[in-house]
Amino acid sequence: MNPMKKIPQKTIERLSLYRRLLSRELSNDRDYIFSHQLAALAHFSSAQIRRDLMEIDHMGNPNKGYNVAHLISEISLLLGTSKVKNVGIVGVGNLGRALLSYFVGRREDLPIVASFDQDSNVVGRHISGCPCHSVNEIKDVIKEKNIQIVIMAIPLSEVQGVTDECVEAGIKSFINFTHLPLKVPESVFVENIDITLVVEKSAYFAE
Amino acid sequence: MNPMKKIPQKTIERLSLYRRLLSRELSNDRDYIFSHQLAALAHFSSAQIRRDLMEIDHMGNPNKGYNVAHLISEISLLLGTSKVKNVGIVGVGNLGRALLSYFVGRREDLPIVASFDQDSNVVGRHISGCPCHSVNEIKDVIKEKNIQIVIMAIPLSEVQGVTDECVEAGIKSFINFTHLPLKVPESVFVENIDITLVVEKSAYFAE
DNA sequence: TTGTGTGAATTAGTTCACAGCA
DNA sequence: TGCTGTGAACTAATTCACACAA
């Protein structure tokens, strides 16, 4: 696969889904799968699947389809699952705790190694086995623990200040659950998940 | 505004954000705003802002910019905030509770009127003031309480069965936090928020 | 001037449709 | 035959660039 080729964001997302679906198929002892079968699992079109697999130069066989194990390993190679990337989470309110309890121990390659809050009642404690630091120490802890991805789950308005500190400490990727758009340099990735906006959009499209 | 014109999904999302940002400006006594000023708040380009406002046929003034109050009311007209749409949530585990505690009482036009679970320890109780029903009764409750939007927050594999019942009961819009793609008819809207996929994507783009 | 409104151009994402292979 | 791989067509989304208004 050509390492120079830049793969679209949407494709990355779908590949990630394919891998999960394929893993389930593999554990059901399926060795080969056709594009239309994977399409049925993901609820996409088979053309979409083939186009996505083209991006990673994966070769299938018109008779048997795609080799499941092989496909999984190629997607994993692309998504870089072999390299561990440490995750930090800012805010251990309801949402932060829900994310922690879901994530901790689930993915070895994406461990949540630290949480941050400014409430002195939680700082110093462990939540779902994850140590909680003061948000004031975030820069140092990011460097110490080599954190590369930060999840923002604080309801506060000083999100931008914390974001700036993270960027200064070298963070290149954020997942933003707050209701404020984050200002970051061009090269930094931000995925916004603004639940209020999602509900409003859903309301709009509920006819 | 031409009611026939179909507005792109992305634009709806951004308009929803603009409204929130504008409301804050309005409460800071700002009467008019230029596209580049709103752009600075949302971290978009001013061309993007103007293009979006074109969709709702909003007219600005080259000298003063856009009238904030007027703009808010036009966006609200489009997003239909005047009509109440009832929301139901399936699953009151960590995530479900986090969403409930965040949402209950926050939006009068989008009230969470019921929650559903299959754990008999929570069925019959109230969580954040919201009654929890057995998931077996979902069809009846949707009709009784006129629920129009369903949030899926169960970690279970029978999500599809519940989805089917919701569709049969007339649900036209889902927000899916589970890790399974939902199979729904063409006309039904689904917004997928799969946190594992989001983290994987963020990891990929963390350089 | 300065900022709006918008055609035109560009870029991103998806679907079509079919040659060619096993 | 039935599926893959892929150019070509299409559709969606964004950005450019500029006439025009106040």
GROMACS .gro file of C-alpha atoms in nm, chain A residues 5 7-10 12-13 16-17 19-21 24 40-43 78-79 85 87 94-95 97-99 101-103 106-107 110 148-149 151 160 172-175 177-183 187 189 191 193-207, chain B residues 5 7-10 12-13 16-17 19-21 24 40-43 78-79 85 87 94-95 97-99 101-103 106-107 110 148-149 151 160 172-175 177-183 187 189 191 193-207:
model
  130
    5LYS     CA    1  -0.181   0.822  -0.035
    7ILE     CA    2  -0.723   0.830   0.283
    8PRO     CA    3  -1.049   1.025   0.329
    9GLN     CA    4  -1.180   1.069   0.681
   10LYS     CA    5  -1.508   0.900   0.602
   12ILE     CA    6  -1.119   0.570   0.786
   13GLU     CA    7  -1.438   0.563   0.989
   16SER     CA    8  -1.279   0.094   1.147
   17LEU     CA    9  -1.636  -0.035   1.141
   19ARG     CA   10  -1.276  -0.430   1.107
   20ARG     CA   11  -1.509  -0.470   1.401
   21LEU     CA   12  -1.772  -0.646   1.193
   24ARG     CA   13  -1.710  -1.091   1.469
   40ALA     CA   14  -2.534  -0.611   0.455
   41LEU     CA   15  -2.362  -0.609   0.793
   42ALA     CA   16  -2.264  -0.243   0.773
   43HIS     CA   17  -2.578  -0.129   0.590
   78LEU     CA   18  -0.351   0.118   0.831
   79LEU     CA   19  -0.522   0.222   1.153
   85LYS     CA   20  -0.163   0.577   2.185
   87VAL     CA   21  -0.566   0.883   2.597
   94ASN     CA   22  -2.149   1.203   3.451
   95LEU     CA   23  -2.030   1.185   3.093
   97ARG     CA   24  -1.736   0.867   3.417
   98ALA     CA   25  -1.957   0.694   3.160
   99LEU     CA   26  -1.678   0.713   2.905
  101SER     CA   27  -1.626   0.298   3.272
  102TYR     CA   28  -1.687   0.201   2.913
  103PHE     CA   29  -1.330   0.241   2.795
  106ARG     CA   30  -1.133  -0.238   2.675
  107ARG     CA   31  -0.863  -0.140   2.432
  110LEU     CA   32  -0.589   0.304   2.336
  148GLN     CA   33  -0.157   1.179   2.257
  149ILE     CA   34  -0.536   1.205   2.249
  151ILE     CA   35  -1.122   1.377   2.536
  160GLN     CA   36  -1.031   2.683   2.548
  172LYS     CA   37  -0.253   1.643   1.806
  173SER     CA   38  -0.602   1.504   1.846
  174PHE     CA   39  -0.911   1.599   2.048
  175ILE     CA   40  -1.255   1.456   2.096
  177PHE     CA   41  -1.795   1.669   2.394
  178THR     CA   42  -1.834   2.026   2.516
  179HIS     CA   43  -2.069   2.276   2.359
  180LEU     CA   44  -1.789   2.513   2.262
  181PRO     CA   45  -1.596   2.492   1.936
  182LEU     CA   46  -1.225   2.446   2.010
  183LYS     CA   47  -0.971   2.678   1.854
  187SER     CA   48  -0.259   2.057   1.198
  189PHE     CA   49  -0.749   1.713   1.464
  191GLU     CA   50  -1.384   1.561   1.640
  193ILE     CA   51  -1.961   1.552   1.944
  194ASP     CA   52  -2.212   1.806   2.057
  195ILE     CA   53  -2.507   1.612   2.184
  196THR     CA   54  -2.743   1.909   2.182
  197LEU     CA   55  -2.669   1.977   1.817
  198VAL     CA   56  -2.720   1.610   1.737
  199VAL     CA   57  -3.059   1.606   1.905
  200GLU     CA   58  -3.162   1.925   1.725
  201LYS     CA   59  -3.057   1.778   1.394
  202SER     CA   60  -3.245   1.458   1.469
  203ALA     CA   61  -3.551   1.662   1.557
  204TYR     CA   62  -3.526   1.846   1.228
  205PHE     CA   63  -3.504   1.523   1.031
  206ALA     CA   64  -3.781   1.352   1.229
  207GLU     CA   65  -3.984   1.476   0.928
  212LYS     CA   66  -3.587   2.380  -0.063
  214ILE     CA   67  -3.124   2.215   0.328
  215PRO     CA   68  -2.807   2.007   0.356
  216GLN     CA   69  -2.751   1.811   0.675
  217LYS     CA   70  -2.424   1.982   0.748
  219ILE     CA   71  -2.855   2.224   0.965
  220GLU     CA   72  -2.586   2.131   1.214
  223SER     CA   73  -2.795   2.498   1.516
  224LEU     CA   74  -2.451   2.600   1.639
  226ARG     CA   75  -2.812   2.992   1.700
  227ARG     CA   76  -2.647   2.893   2.022
  228LEU     CA   77  -2.354   3.126   1.967
  231ARG     CA   78  -2.491   3.419   2.384
  247ALA     CA   79  -1.453   3.365   1.458
  248LEU     CA   80  -1.692   3.229   1.720
  249ALA     CA   81  -1.769   2.911   1.530
  250HIS     CA   82  -1.420   2.869   1.385
  285LEU     CA   83  -3.634   2.654   1.034
  286LEU     CA   84  -3.531   2.416   1.310
  292LYS     CA   85  -4.080   1.676   1.996
  294VAL     CA   86  -3.760   1.206   2.317
  301ASN     CA   87  -2.376   0.483   3.265
  302LEU     CA   88  -2.419   0.656   2.933
  304ARG     CA   89  -2.788   0.822   3.291
  305ALA     CA   90  -2.528   1.076   3.182
  306LEU     CA   91  -2.746   1.180   2.891
  308SER     CA   92  -2.894   1.403   3.379
  309TYR     CA   93  -2.764   1.639   3.115
  310PHE     CA   94  -3.084   1.670   2.920
  313ARG     CA   95  -3.273   2.161   2.974
  314ARG     CA   96  -3.480   2.188   2.660
  317LEU     CA   97  -3.710   1.838   2.333
  355GLN     CA   98  -4.074   1.098   1.807
  356ILE     CA   99  -3.700   1.062   1.867
  358ILE     CA  100  -3.179   0.758   2.171
  367GLN     CA  101  -3.208  -0.427   1.615
  379LYS     CA  102  -3.865   0.862   1.234
  380SER     CA  103  -3.539   0.957   1.400
  381PHE     CA  104  -3.274   0.771   1.602
  382ILE     CA  105  -2.954   0.864   1.777
  384PHE     CA  106  -2.479   0.523   2.064
  385THR     CA  107  -2.449   0.146   2.030
  386HIS     CA  108  -2.175  -0.025   1.836
  387LEU     CA  109  -2.415  -0.188   1.592
  388PRO     CA  110  -2.538  -0.023   1.273
  389LEU     CA  111  -2.918   0.005   1.280
  390LYS     CA  112  -3.122  -0.128   0.993
  394SER     CA  113  -3.711   0.741   0.524
  396PHE     CA  114  -3.304   0.919   1.005
  398GLU     CA  115  -2.728   0.954   1.358
  400ILE     CA  116  -2.228   0.808   1.749
  401ASP     CA  117  -1.995   0.520   1.794
  402ILE     CA  118  -1.740   0.629   2.048
  403THR     CA  119  -1.495   0.350   1.972
  404LEU     CA  120  -1.489   0.445   1.606
  405VAL     CA  121  -1.441   0.809   1.699
  406VAL     CA  122  -1.145   0.726   1.919
  407GLU     CA  123  -0.992   0.509   1.648
  408LYS     CA  124  -1.033   0.784   1.395
  409SER     CA  125  -0.879   1.035   1.636
  410ALA     CA  126  -0.590   0.800   1.691
  411TYR     CA  127  -0.537   0.772   1.317
  412PHE     CA  128  -0.533   1.148   1.275
  413ALA     CA  129  -0.310   1.206   1.579
  414GLU     CA  130  -0.043   1.211   1.307
   0.00000   0.00000   0.00000
